[in-house]
């Protein structure tokens, strides 16, 4: 999500889409929260489907120009939250106010102020890139005299000015992803909702688990405030190796061991290299990797989940 601070835009590349389940934001620049007015106020927002609680009383504010992101596993409630803010679904409880307009009671007013780039590409494949932009521009009642310039501006912004008259079906996946973003910007929205648009996580992060907010803060604050700072990953250890000596070391915060994989969540990896060397030297198949704490690992730690055997530690 992103509340626009000024008409100027900084170019972002969207050539690849991550396999991680993320909902992120793109913004021209971050702002100081204490000097910015909240433009989006979410108050105890809920969504239920029968007995299933998809979103459980989520509350937070979004300020002018602020970068805001969500991280959570599949089913955590990220897309549900985005769909409620986009007025695609009606809340079961609570409300969200965008510049004072309620998503519950004034959805038409809210829709005029938001742009949505969904996870799935929402383009007409047999229309050209420019025709797609013109079509959605007319839906938002942009005057023809202004629309031509806006289409040209957006094609330049996403780097597709030379593909303006090329059918979407012939564009690469990365180009389609960029055009999908441009459609969300065509009417100059005050709030942009992006569902898994990029491969990275922006600095301002919220973490969702089972429809509830479990952590709030900047990326630096979330990582620095945790009890461990690094993750050691060891593969190829024989099952019979005794890890009692490792477990007795100070600075060890958490241990995961399964399918020949050992992960140690530690305060300082250097303190464990000596004892680990004694274990590693017993087998030629053992491999060791050290990585700083990632937001992904922190999320799994906070929710009590394990990193999957095929999940890479982000460096």
PDB file of C-alpha atoms in Angstrom:
ATOM      1  CA  UNK A   1       0.000   0.000   0.000  1.00  0.00           C
ATOM      2  CA  UNK A   2       1.216   3.484  -0.722  1.00  0.00           C
ATOM      3  CA  UNK A   3      -0.235   6.954  -0.088  1.00  0.00           C
ATOM      4  CA  UNK A   4       1.171   9.312  -2.712  1.00  0.00           C
ATOM      5  CA  UNK A   5       3.099  12.317  -1.304  1.00  0.00           C
ATOM      6  CA  UNK A   6       3.687  14.181  -4.564  1.00  0.00           C
ATOM      7  CA  UNK A   7       3.078  13.977  -8.342  1.00  0.00           C
ATOM      8  CA  UNK A   8       6.669  12.893  -8.974  1.00  0.00           C
ATOM      9  CA  UNK A   9       7.468   9.191  -9.346  1.00  0.00           C
ATOM     10  CA  UNK A  10      10.618   7.194  -8.983  1.00  0.00           C
ATOM     11  CA  UNK A  11      11.003   4.285 -11.385  1.00  0.00           C
ATOM     12  CA  UNK A  12      10.865   0.747  -9.978  1.00  0.00           C
ATOM     13  CA  UNK A  13      11.592  -2.469 -11.845  1.00  0.00           C
ATOM     14  CA  UNK A  14       9.085  -5.313 -11.696  1.00  0.00           C
ATOM     15  CA  UNK A  15      10.673  -7.857 -14.034  1.00  0.00           C
ATOM     16  CA  UNK A  16      10.420 -10.792 -11.628  1.00  0.00           C
ATOM     17  CA  UNK A  17       7.799 -12.048  -9.231  1.00  0.00           C
ATOM     18  CA  UNK A  18       8.772 -13.749  -5.995  1.00  0.00           C
ATOM     19  CA  UNK A  19       7.575 -17.149  -4.947  1.00  0.00           C
ATOM     20  CA  UNK A  20       7.322 -15.827  -1.395  1.00  0.00           C
ATOM     21  CA  UNK A  21       3.861 -14.976  -0.140  1.00  0.00           C
ATOM     22  CA  UNK A  22       4.175 -11.234   0.281  1.00  0.00           C
ATOM     23  CA  UNK A  23       2.010  -8.180  -0.088  1.00  0.00           C
ATOM     24  CA  UNK A  24       4.172  -5.114  -0.447  1.00  0.00           C
ATOM     25  CA  UNK A  25       4.173  -1.424  -1.215  1.00  0.00           C
ATOM     26  CA  UNK A  26       5.955   0.856  -3.651  1.00  0.00           C
ATOM     27  CA  UNK A  27       6.536   4.499  -2.778  1.00  0.00           C
ATOM     28  CA  UNK A  28       8.571   7.456  -3.948  1.00  0.00           C
ATOM     29  CA  UNK A  29      10.022   7.953  -0.487  1.00  0.00           C
ATOM     30  CA  UNK A  30       9.363   7.122   3.176  1.00  0.00           C
ATOM     31  CA  UNK A  31       8.192   9.814   5.578  1.00  0.00           C
ATOM     32  CA  UNK A  32       8.521  10.543   9.265  1.00  0.00           C
ATOM     33  CA  UNK A  33       5.493   9.110  11.016  1.00  0.00           C
ATOM     34  CA  UNK A  34       5.415  11.754  13.728  1.00  0.00           C
ATOM     35  CA  UNK A  35       5.067  14.555  11.176  1.00  0.00           C
ATOM     36  CA  UNK A  36       2.591  12.899   8.833  1.00  0.00           C
ATOM     37  CA  UNK A  37      -1.169  12.792   9.049  1.00  0.00           C
ATOM     38  CA  UNK A  38      -2.803   9.369   8.883  1.00  0.00           C
ATOM     39  CA  UNK A  39      -4.723   9.089   5.615  1.00  0.00           C
ATOM     40  CA  UNK A  40      -5.869   5.498   6.113  1.00  0.00           C
ATOM     41  CA  UNK A  41      -7.237   4.454   9.488  1.00  0.00           C
ATOM     42  CA  UNK A  42      -8.048   0.767   9.944  1.00  0.00           C
ATOM     43  CA  UNK A  43     -10.049   0.070  13.090  1.00  0.00           C
ATOM     44  CA  UNK A  44     -10.691  -3.519  14.262  1.00  0.00           C
ATOM     45  CA  UNK A  45     -11.307  -4.720  10.723  1.00  0.00           C
ATOM     46  CA  UNK A  46     -12.784  -8.233  10.576  1.00  0.00           C
ATOM     47  CA  UNK A  47     -13.848 -10.715   7.925  1.00  0.00           C
ATOM     48  CA  UNK A  48     -15.624 -13.983   8.669  1.00  0.00           C
ATOM     49  CA  UNK A  49     -16.893 -16.740   6.430  1.00  0.00           C
ATOM     50  CA  UNK A  50     -19.274 -18.671   8.629  1.00  0.00           C
ATOM     51  CA  UNK A  51     -17.177 -19.978  11.509  1.00  0.00           C
ATOM     52  CA  UNK A  52     -13.922 -19.186   9.686  1.00  0.00           C
ATOM     53  CA  UNK A  53     -12.271 -15.974  10.869  1.00  0.00           C
ATOM     54  CA  UNK A  54     -10.144 -14.784   7.941  1.00  0.00           C
ATOM     55  CA  UNK A  55      -9.277 -11.432   9.523  1.00  0.00           C
ATOM     56  CA  UNK A  56      -9.470 -10.860  13.267  1.00  0.00           C
ATOM     57  CA  UNK A  57      -9.758  -7.257  14.377  1.00  0.00           C
ATOM     58  CA  UNK A  58      -6.790  -5.708  12.544  1.00  0.00           C
ATOM     59  CA  UNK A  59      -5.950  -2.113  13.502  1.00  0.00           C
ATOM     60  CA  UNK A  60      -3.271   0.240  12.160  1.00  0.00           C
ATOM     61  CA  UNK A  61      -2.803   3.604  10.428  1.00  0.00           C
ATOM     62  CA  UNK A  62      -1.136   4.516   7.145  1.00  0.00           C
ATOM     63  CA  UNK A  63       0.391   7.967   6.757  1.00  0.00           C
ATOM     64  CA  UNK A  64       0.974  10.179   3.752  1.00  0.00           C
ATOM     65  CA  UNK A  65       3.792   8.788   1.598  1.00  0.00           C
ATOM     66  CA  UNK A  66       4.403   5.862   3.954  1.00  0.00           C
ATOM     67  CA  UNK A  67       5.760   2.531   2.780  1.00  0.00           C
ATOM     68  CA  UNK A  68       3.696  -0.302   4.201  1.00  0.00           C
ATOM     69  CA  UNK A  69       4.081  -4.036   3.737  1.00  0.00           C
ATOM     70  CA  UNK A  70       2.572  -7.324   4.862  1.00  0.00           C
ATOM     71  CA  UNK A  71       4.362 -10.616   5.384  1.00  0.00           C
ATOM     72  CA  UNK A  72       2.549 -13.848   6.128  1.00  0.00           C
ATOM     73  CA  UNK A  73       2.077 -17.439   5.065  1.00  0.00           C
ATOM     74  CA  UNK A  74      -0.670 -18.553   2.705  1.00  0.00           C
ATOM     75  CA  UNK A  75      -4.008 -18.041   4.392  1.00  0.00           C
ATOM     76  CA  UNK A  76      -2.717 -15.460   6.873  1.00  0.00           C
ATOM     77  CA  UNK A  77      -5.262 -12.888   5.679  1.00  0.00           C
ATOM     78  CA  UNK A  78      -3.158 -10.581   3.487  1.00  0.00           C
ATOM     79  CA  UNK A  79      -5.263 -10.776   0.327  1.00  0.00           C
ATOM     80  CA  UNK A  80      -8.430 -10.642   2.432  1.00  0.00           C
ATOM     81  CA  UNK A  81      -7.244  -7.379   3.969  1.00  0.00           C
ATOM     82  CA  UNK A  82      -6.399  -5.932   0.551  1.00  0.00           C
ATOM     83  CA  UNK A  83      -9.784  -6.956  -0.861  1.00  0.00           C
ATOM     84  CA  UNK A  84     -11.579  -5.254   2.036  1.00  0.00           C
ATOM     85  CA  UNK A  85      -9.622  -2.035   1.508  1.00  0.00           C
ATOM     86  CA  UNK A  86     -10.360  -2.256  -2.220  1.00  0.00           C
ATOM     87  CA  UNK A  87     -14.091  -2.578  -1.370  1.00  0.00           C
ATOM     88  CA  UNK A  88     -14.243  -5.876  -3.252  1.00  0.00           C
ATOM     89  CA  UNK A  89     -15.582  -7.518  -0.098  1.00  0.00           C
ATOM     90  CA  UNK A  90     -17.607  -6.102   2.765  1.00  0.00           C
ATOM     91  CA  UNK A  91     -16.178  -6.254   6.304  1.00  0.00           C
ATOM     92  CA  UNK A  92     -17.880  -8.443   8.889  1.00  0.00           C
ATOM     93  CA  UNK A  93     -16.837  -6.005  11.576  1.00  0.00           C
ATOM     94  CA  UNK A  94     -14.849  -2.842  12.081  1.00  0.00           C
ATOM     95  CA  UNK A  95     -14.130  -0.311   9.373  1.00  0.00           C
ATOM     96  CA  UNK A  96     -11.397   1.455   7.403  1.00  0.00           C
ATOM     97  CA  UNK A  97     -11.433   5.157   6.573  1.00  0.00           C
ATOM     98  CA  UNK A  98      -9.520   6.568   3.611  1.00  0.00           C
ATOM     99  CA  UNK A  99      -9.399  10.362   3.897  1.00  0.00           C
ATOM    100  CA  UNK A 100     -12.489  10.047   6.076  1.00  0.00           C
ATOM    101  CA  UNK A 101     -14.418   7.888   3.599  1.00  0.00           C
ATOM    102  CA  UNK A 102     -15.628   4.507   4.895  1.00  0.00           C
ATOM    103  CA  UNK A 103     -15.007   1.290   2.949  1.00  0.00           C
ATOM    104  CA  UNK A 104     -18.177  -0.024   4.575  1.00  0.00           C
ATOM    105  CA  UNK A 105     -20.555   2.887   3.982  1.00  0.00           C
ATOM    106  CA  UNK A 106     -18.958   4.873   1.137  1.00  0.00           C
ATOM    107  CA  UNK A 107     -17.340   2.273  -1.159  1.00  0.00           C
ATOM    108  CA  UNK A 108     -17.851   4.307  -4.354  1.00  0.00           C
ATOM    109  CA  UNK A 109     -15.945   7.262  -2.973  1.00  0.00           C
ATOM    110  CA  UNK A 110     -13.155   4.973  -1.761  1.00  0.00           C
ATOM    111  CA  UNK A 111     -12.851   3.235  -5.158  1.00  0.00           C
ATOM    112  CA  UNK A 112     -12.154   6.550  -6.864  1.00  0.00           C
ATOM    113  CA  UNK A 113      -9.189   7.128  -4.552  1.00  0.00           C
ATOM    114  CA  UNK A 114      -7.497   3.719  -4.803  1.00  0.00           C
ATOM    115  CA  UNK A 115      -5.566   1.782  -7.418  1.00  0.00           C
ATOM    116  CA  UNK A 116      -5.285  -2.000  -7.235  1.00  0.00           C
ATOM    117  CA  UNK A 117      -2.632  -4.214  -8.825  1.00  0.00           C
ATOM    118  CA  UNK A 118      -3.788  -7.790  -8.109  1.00  0.00           C
ATOM    119  CA  UNK A 119      -1.522 -10.796  -7.782  1.00  0.00           C
ATOM    120  CA  UNK A 120      -2.943 -12.303 -10.960  1.00  0.00           C
ATOM    121  CA  UNK A 121      -2.367 -10.322 -14.153  1.00  0.00           C
ATOM    122  CA  UNK A 122      -5.560  -8.412 -14.984  1.00  0.00           C
ATOM    123  CA  UNK A 123      -5.015  -7.416 -18.624  1.00  0.00           C
ATOM    124  CA  UNK A 124      -6.834  -7.918 -21.910  1.00  0.00           C
ATOM    125  CA  UNK A 125      -4.356 -10.057 -23.884  1.00  0.00           C
ATOM    126  CA  UNK A 126      -5.656  -9.172 -27.356  1.00  0.00           C
ATOM    127  CA  UNK A 127      -5.445  -5.428 -26.727  1.00  0.00           C
ATOM    128  CA  UNK A 128      -2.187  -3.528 -26.983  1.00  0.00           C
ATOM    129  CA  UNK A 129      -0.425  -2.042 -23.961  1.00  0.00           C
ATOM    130  CA  UNK A 130      -1.703   1.437 -24.832  1.00  0.00           C
ATOM    131  CA  UNK A 131      -5.234   0.171 -25.498  1.00  0.00           C
ATOM    132  CA  UNK A 132      -5.356  -1.470 -22.072  1.00  0.00           C
ATOM    133  CA  UNK A 133      -4.367   1.806 -20.419  1.00  0.00           C
ATOM    134  CA  UNK A 134      -6.872   3.800 -22.460  1.00  0.00           C
ATOM    135  CA  UNK A 135      -9.658   1.328 -21.655  1.00  0.00           C
ATOM    136  CA  UNK A 136      -9.109   1.521 -17.897  1.00  0.00           C
ATOM    137  CA  UNK A 137      -8.629   5.267 -18.102  1.00  0.00           C
ATOM    138  CA  UNK A 138     -12.089   5.633 -19.631  1.00  0.00           C
ATOM    139  CA  UNK A 139     -13.557   3.439 -16.869  1.00  0.00           C
ATOM    140  CA  UNK A 140     -12.305   6.076 -14.420  1.00  0.00           C
ATOM    141  CA  UNK A 141     -13.848   8.821 -16.603  1.00  0.00           C
ATOM    142  CA  UNK A 142     -10.553  10.451 -17.520  1.00  0.00           C
ATOM    143  CA  UNK A 143     -11.147  12.999 -20.285  1.00  0.00           C
ATOM    144  CA  UNK A 144      -9.845  11.980 -23.704  1.00  0.00           C
ATOM    145  CA  UNK A 145      -7.777  15.154 -23.915  1.00  0.00           C
ATOM    146  CA  UNK A 146      -5.921  14.214 -20.738  1.00  0.00           C
ATOM    147  CA  UNK A 147      -5.867  10.456 -21.241  1.00  0.00           C
ATOM    148  CA  UNK A 148      -3.472  10.440 -24.196  1.00  0.00           C
ATOM    149  CA  UNK A 149      -0.814  12.215 -22.182  1.00  0.00           C
ATOM    150  CA  UNK A 150      -1.380   9.998 -19.156  1.00  0.00           C
ATOM    151  CA  UNK A 151      -0.986   6.828 -21.234  1.00  0.00           C
ATOM    152  CA  UNK A 152       2.268   8.118 -22.704  1.00  0.00           C
ATOM    153  CA  UNK A 153       3.514   9.095 -19.231  1.00  0.00           C
ATOM    154  CA  UNK A 154       2.790   5.671 -17.733  1.00  0.00           C
ATOM    155  CA  UNK A 155       4.320   3.748 -20.623  1.00  0.00           C
ATOM    156  CA  UNK A 156       7.494   5.761 -20.123  1.00  0.00           C
ATOM    157  CA  UNK A 157       7.353   5.181 -16.356  1.00  0.00           C
ATOM    158  CA  UNK A 158       7.251   1.381 -16.766  1.00  0.00           C
ATOM    159  CA  UNK A 159       9.734   1.369 -19.654  1.00  0.00           C
ATOM    160  CA  UNK A 160       7.306   0.112 -22.305  1.00  0.00           C
ATOM    161  CA  UNK A 161       7.034   3.151 -24.547  1.00  0.00           C
ATOM    162  CA  UNK A 162       8.498   1.136 -27.427  1.00  0.00           C
ATOM    163  CA  UNK A 163       5.903  -1.620 -26.854  1.00  0.00           C
ATOM    164  CA  UNK A 164       2.864   0.675 -26.777  1.00  0.00           C
ATOM    165  CA  UNK A 165       1.248  -0.877 -29.856  1.00  0.00           C
ATOM    166  CA  UNK A 166       2.209  -4.460 -29.107  1.00  0.00           C
ATOM    167  CA  UNK A 167      -0.493  -6.894 -27.986  1.00  0.00           C
ATOM    168  CA  UNK A 168      -0.263  -7.887 -24.340  1.00  0.00           C
ATOM    169  CA  UNK A 169      -0.311 -11.592 -25.244  1.00  0.00           C
ATOM    170  CA  UNK A 170       3.089 -11.162 -26.933  1.00  0.00           C
ATOM    171  CA  UNK A 171       4.721  -9.343 -24.005  1.00  0.00           C
ATOM    172  CA  UNK A 172       6.955 -11.145 -21.510  1.00  0.00           C
ATOM    173  CA  UNK A 173       5.709 -11.934 -18.017  1.00  0.00           C
ATOM    174  CA  UNK A 174       7.800  -9.138 -16.535  1.00  0.00           C
ATOM    175  CA  UNK A 175       6.411  -6.612 -19.003  1.00  0.00           C
ATOM    176  CA  UNK A 176       2.869  -7.697 -18.227  1.00  0.00           C
ATOM    177  CA  UNK A 177       3.572  -7.304 -14.517  1.00  0.00           C
ATOM    178  CA  UNK A 178       4.740  -3.734 -15.073  1.00  0.00           C
ATOM    179  CA  UNK A 179       1.711  -2.929 -17.215  1.00  0.00           C
ATOM    180  CA  UNK A 180      -0.511  -4.441 -14.528  1.00  0.00           C
ATOM    181  CA  UNK A 181       0.971  -1.890 -12.124  1.00  0.00           C
ATOM    182  CA  UNK A 182       0.476   0.975 -14.576  1.00  0.00           C
ATOM    183  CA  UNK A 183      -3.254   0.218 -14.769  1.00  0.00           C
ATOM    184  CA  UNK A 184      -3.481   0.793 -11.020  1.00  0.00           C
ATOM    185  CA  UNK A 185      -1.919   4.246 -11.472  1.00  0.00           C
ATOM    186  CA  UNK A 186      -3.825   5.481 -14.506  1.00  0.00           C
ATOM    187  CA  UNK A 187      -6.306   7.653 -12.539  1.00  0.00           C
ATOM    188  CA  UNK A 188      -3.681   9.058 -10.136  1.00  0.00           C
ATOM    189  CA  UNK A 189      -4.974   7.287  -7.001  1.00  0.00           C
ATOM    190  CA  UNK A 190      -4.279   8.478  -3.483  1.00  0.00           C
ATOM    191  CA  UNK A 191      -3.724   4.908  -2.239  1.00  0.00           C
ATOM    192  CA  UNK A 192      -2.178   2.024  -4.176  1.00  0.00           C
ATOM    193  CA  UNK A 193      -2.800  -1.597  -3.160  1.00  0.00           C
ATOM    194  CA  UNK A 194      -0.278  -4.099  -4.536  1.00  0.00           C
ATOM    195  CA  UNK A 195      -0.638  -7.855  -4.053  1.00  0.00           C
ATOM    196  CA  UNK A 196       2.755  -9.616  -4.410  1.00  0.00           C
ATOM    197  CA  UNK A 197       4.250  -7.233  -6.981  1.00  0.00           C
ATOM    198  CA  UNK A 198       7.977  -7.580  -6.267  1.00  0.00           C
ATOM    199  CA  UNK A 199      10.631  -9.944  -4.964  1.00  0.00           C
ATOM    200  CA  UNK A 200      11.743  -7.840  -1.955  1.00  0.00           C
ATOM    201  CA  UNK A 201      10.343  -6.481   1.260  1.00  0.00           C
ATOM    202  CA  UNK A 202      10.199  -2.745   1.772  1.00  0.00           C
ATOM    203  CA  UNK A 203      11.491  -1.172   5.004  1.00  0.00           C
ATOM    204  CA  UNK A 204       8.134  -0.638   6.737  1.00  0.00           C
ATOM    205  CA  UNK A 205       6.819  -4.082   7.678  1.00  0.00           C
ATOM    206  CA  UNK A 206       3.773  -5.631   9.380  1.00  0.00           C
ATOM    207  CA  UNK A 207       3.578  -9.320   9.982  1.00  0.00           C
ATOM    208  CA  UNK A 208       0.294 -11.210   9.845  1.00  0.00           C
ATOM    209  CA  UNK A 209      -0.471 -14.653  11.169  1.00  0.00           C
ATOM    210  CA  UNK A 210      -3.892 -16.317  11.134  1.00  0.00           C
ATOM    211  CA  UNK A 211      -5.659 -13.025  10.492  1.00  0.00           C
ATOM    212  CA  UNK A 212      -3.974 -11.171  13.364  1.00  0.00           C
ATOM    213  CA  UNK A 213      -1.146  -8.659  13.568  1.00  0.00           C
ATOM    214  CA  UNK A 214       1.669 -10.190  15.622  1.00  0.00           C
ATOM    215  CA  UNK A 215       4.450  -7.625  15.051  1.00  0.00           C
ATOM    216  CA  UNK A 216       4.649  -4.007  13.894  1.00  0.00           C
ATOM    217  CA  UNK A 217       7.674  -1.870  13.081  1.00  0.00           C
ATOM    218  CA  UNK A 218      10.356  -0.988  10.593  1.00  0.00           C
ATOM    219  CA  UNK A 219      12.469  -3.808   9.185  1.00  0.00           C
ATOM    220  CA  UNK A 220      15.532  -2.650  11.150  1.00  0.00           C
ATOM    221  CA  UNK A 221      13.551  -2.414  14.396  1.00  0.00           C
ATOM    222  CA  UNK A 222      11.998  -5.854  13.961  1.00  0.00           C
ATOM    223  CA  UNK A 223      15.325  -7.523  13.265  1.00  0.00           C
ATOM    224  CA  UNK A 224      17.392  -5.675  15.874  1.00  0.00           C
ATOM    225  CA  UNK A 225      14.855  -6.237  18.635  1.00  0.00           C
ATOM    226  CA  UNK A 226      14.998 -10.012  18.338  1.00  0.00           C
ATOM    227  CA  UNK A 227      16.938 -12.302  20.687  1.00  0.00           C
ATOM    228  CA  UNK A 228      19.039 -13.828  17.898  1.00  0.00           C
ATOM    229  CA  UNK A 229      20.866 -12.157  15.020  1.00  0.00           C
ATOM    230  CA  UNK A 230      22.190 -14.979  12.822  1.00  0.00           C
ATOM    231  CA  UNK A 231      21.113 -18.376  11.522  1.00  0.00           C
ATOM    232  CA  UNK A 232      23.545 -21.270  11.028  1.00  0.00           C
ATOM    233  CA  UNK A 233      22.412 -23.995   8.657  1.00  0.00           C
ATOM    234  CA  UNK A 234      24.208 -27.357   8.605  1.00  0.00           C
ATOM    235  CA  UNK A 235      23.324 -30.103   6.124  1.00  0.00           C
ATOM    236  CA  UNK A 236      24.544 -33.660   5.891  1.00  0.00           C
ATOM    237  CA  UNK A 237      24.989 -34.372   9.579  1.00  0.00           C
ATOM    238  CA  UNK A 238      24.548 -38.066  10.445  1.00  0.00           C
ATOM    239  CA  UNK A 239      21.474 -38.694  12.567  1.00  0.00           C
ATOM    240  CA  UNK A 240      23.494 -40.323  15.346  1.00  0.00           C
ATOM    241  CA  UNK A 241      25.691 -37.264  16.048  1.00  0.00           C
ATOM    242  CA  UNK A 242      25.200 -35.962  19.586  1.00  0.00           C
ATOM    243  CA  UNK A 243      24.446 -32.221  19.706  1.00  0.00           C
ATOM    244  CA  UNK A 244      24.584 -31.904  23.484  1.00  0.00           C
ATOM    245  CA  UNK A 245      27.765 -29.804  23.360  1.00  0.00           C
ATOM    246  CA  UNK A 246      26.169 -27.377  20.925  1.00  0.00           C
ATOM    247  CA  UNK A 247      22.998 -27.149  22.967  1.00  0.00           C
ATOM    248  CA  UNK A 248      24.956 -26.165  26.077  1.00  0.00           C
ATOM    249  CA  UNK A 249      26.564 -23.115  24.465  1.00  0.00           C
ATOM    250  CA  UNK A 250      25.512 -19.612  25.474  1.00  0.00           C
ATOM    251  CA  UNK A 251      23.868 -17.539  22.799  1.00  0.00           C
ATOM    252  CA  UNK A 252      21.807 -20.400  21.353  1.00  0.00           C
ATOM    253  CA  UNK A 253      18.172 -19.304  21.086  1.00  0.00           C
ATOM    254  CA  UNK A 254      16.526 -22.023  19.038  1.00  0.00           C
ATOM    255  CA  UNK A 255      17.374 -25.335  17.363  1.00  0.00           C
ATOM    256  CA  UNK A 256      15.648 -27.009  14.415  1.00  0.00           C
ATOM    257  CA  UNK A 257      16.653 -30.472  13.241  1.00  0.00           C
ATOM    258  CA  UNK A 258      14.906 -32.609  10.623  1.00  0.00           C
ATOM    259  CA  UNK A 259      15.736 -34.641   7.508  1.00  0.00           C
ATOM    260  CA  UNK A 260      19.506 -34.244   7.929  1.00  0.00           C
ATOM    261  CA  UNK A 261      19.170 -30.489   8.311  1.00  0.00           C
ATOM    262  CA  UNK A 262      20.264 -28.558  11.412  1.00  0.00           C
ATOM    263  CA  UNK A 263      19.438 -24.899  11.969  1.00  0.00           C
ATOM    264  CA  UNK A 264      20.772 -22.895  14.876  1.00  0.00           C
ATOM    265  CA  UNK A 265      19.314 -19.484  15.675  1.00  0.00           C
ATOM    266  CA  UNK A 266      22.122 -17.717  17.531  1.00  0.00           C
ATOM    267  CA  UNK A 267      23.211 -14.352  18.834  1.00  0.00           C
ATOM    268  CA  UNK A 268      26.716 -14.615  17.324  1.00  0.00           C
ATOM    269  CA  UNK A 269      27.650 -17.296  14.815  1.00  0.00           C
ATOM    270  CA  UNK A 270      31.394 -16.933  15.466  1.00  0.00           C
ATOM    271  CA  UNK A 271      30.933 -18.418  18.940  1.00  0.00           C
ATOM    272  CA  UNK A 272      29.714 -21.686  17.404  1.00  0.00           C
ATOM    273  CA  UNK A 273      32.294 -22.219  14.677  1.00  0.00           C
ATOM    274  CA  UNK A 274      34.781 -24.080  16.891  1.00  0.00           C
ATOM    275  CA  UNK A 275      32.331 -26.631  18.303  1.00  0.00           C
ATOM    276  CA  UNK A 276      30.700 -27.054  14.902  1.00  0.00           C
ATOM    277  CA  UNK A 277      34.082 -27.692  13.285  1.00  0.00           C
ATOM    278  CA  UNK A 278      34.544 -30.715  15.539  1.00  0.00           C
ATOM    279  CA  UNK A 279      31.273 -32.128  14.216  1.00  0.00           C
ATOM    280  CA  UNK A 280      31.858 -31.215  10.586  1.00  0.00           C
ATOM    281  CA  UNK A 281      35.314 -32.787  10.397  1.00  0.00           C
ATOM    282  CA  UNK A 282      33.790 -36.209  11.080  1.00  0.00           C
ATOM    283  CA  UNK A 283      31.984 -36.284   7.748  1.00  0.00           C
ATOM    284  CA  UNK A 284      32.940 -35.143   4.231  1.00  0.00           C
ATOM    285  CA  UNK A 285      29.282 -34.623   3.328  1.00  0.00           C
ATOM    286  CA  UNK A 286      28.592 -31.882   5.852  1.00  0.00           C
ATOM    287  CA  UNK A 287      28.008 -28.335   4.586  1.00  0.00           C
ATOM    288  CA  UNK A 288      27.652 -25.184   6.650  1.00  0.00           C
ATOM    289  CA  UNK A 289      26.022 -21.865   5.796  1.00  0.00           C
ATOM    290  CA  UNK A 290      25.701 -18.717   7.929  1.00  0.00           C
ATOM    291  CA  UNK A 291      23.246 -15.945   7.175  1.00  0.00           C
ATOM    292  CA  UNK A 292      22.074 -12.845   9.069  1.00  0.00           C
ATOM    293  CA  UNK A 293      18.562 -12.971  10.406  1.00  0.00           C
ATOM    294  CA  UNK A 294      16.030 -12.446   7.617  1.00  0.00           C
ATOM    295  CA  UNK A 295      12.494 -11.130   7.930  1.00  0.00           C
ATOM    296  CA  UNK A 296      11.285 -14.517   6.721  1.00  0.00           C
ATOM    297  CA  UNK A 297      13.147 -16.355   9.504  1.00  0.00           C
ATOM    298  CA  UNK A 298      11.924 -13.842  12.078  1.00  0.00           C
ATOM    299  CA  UNK A 299       8.327 -14.338  10.992  1.00  0.00           C
ATOM    300  CA  UNK A 300       8.593 -18.094  11.332  1.00  0.00           C
ATOM    301  CA  UNK A 301      10.235 -17.698  14.732  1.00  0.00           C
ATOM    302  CA  UNK A 302       7.469 -15.393  15.992  1.00  0.00           C
ATOM    303  CA  UNK A 303       4.738 -17.711  14.770  1.00  0.00           C
ATOM    304  CA  UNK A 304       6.427 -20.844  16.096  1.00  0.00           C
ATOM    305  CA  UNK A 305       6.782 -22.372  12.636  1.00  0.00           C
ATOM    306  CA  UNK A 306       9.760 -24.143  11.100  1.00  0.00           C
ATOM    307  CA  UNK A 307      11.666 -23.180   7.989  1.00  0.00           C
ATOM    308  CA  UNK A 308      10.941 -25.745   5.309  1.00  0.00           C
ATOM    309  CA  UNK A 309      13.762 -27.998   4.152  1.00  0.00           C
ATOM    310  CA  UNK A 310      13.763 -26.367   0.717  1.00  0.00           C
ATOM    311  CA  UNK A 311      13.422 -22.799   1.958  1.00  0.00           C
ATOM    312  CA  UNK A 312      16.475 -20.618   1.415  1.00  0.00           C
ATOM    313  CA  UNK A 313      17.763 -18.261   4.049  1.00  0.00           C
ATOM    314  CA  UNK A 314      17.750 -14.792   2.569  1.00  0.00           C
ATOM    315  CA  UNK A 315      21.071 -12.968   2.801  1.00  0.00           C
TER     316      UNK A 315
END
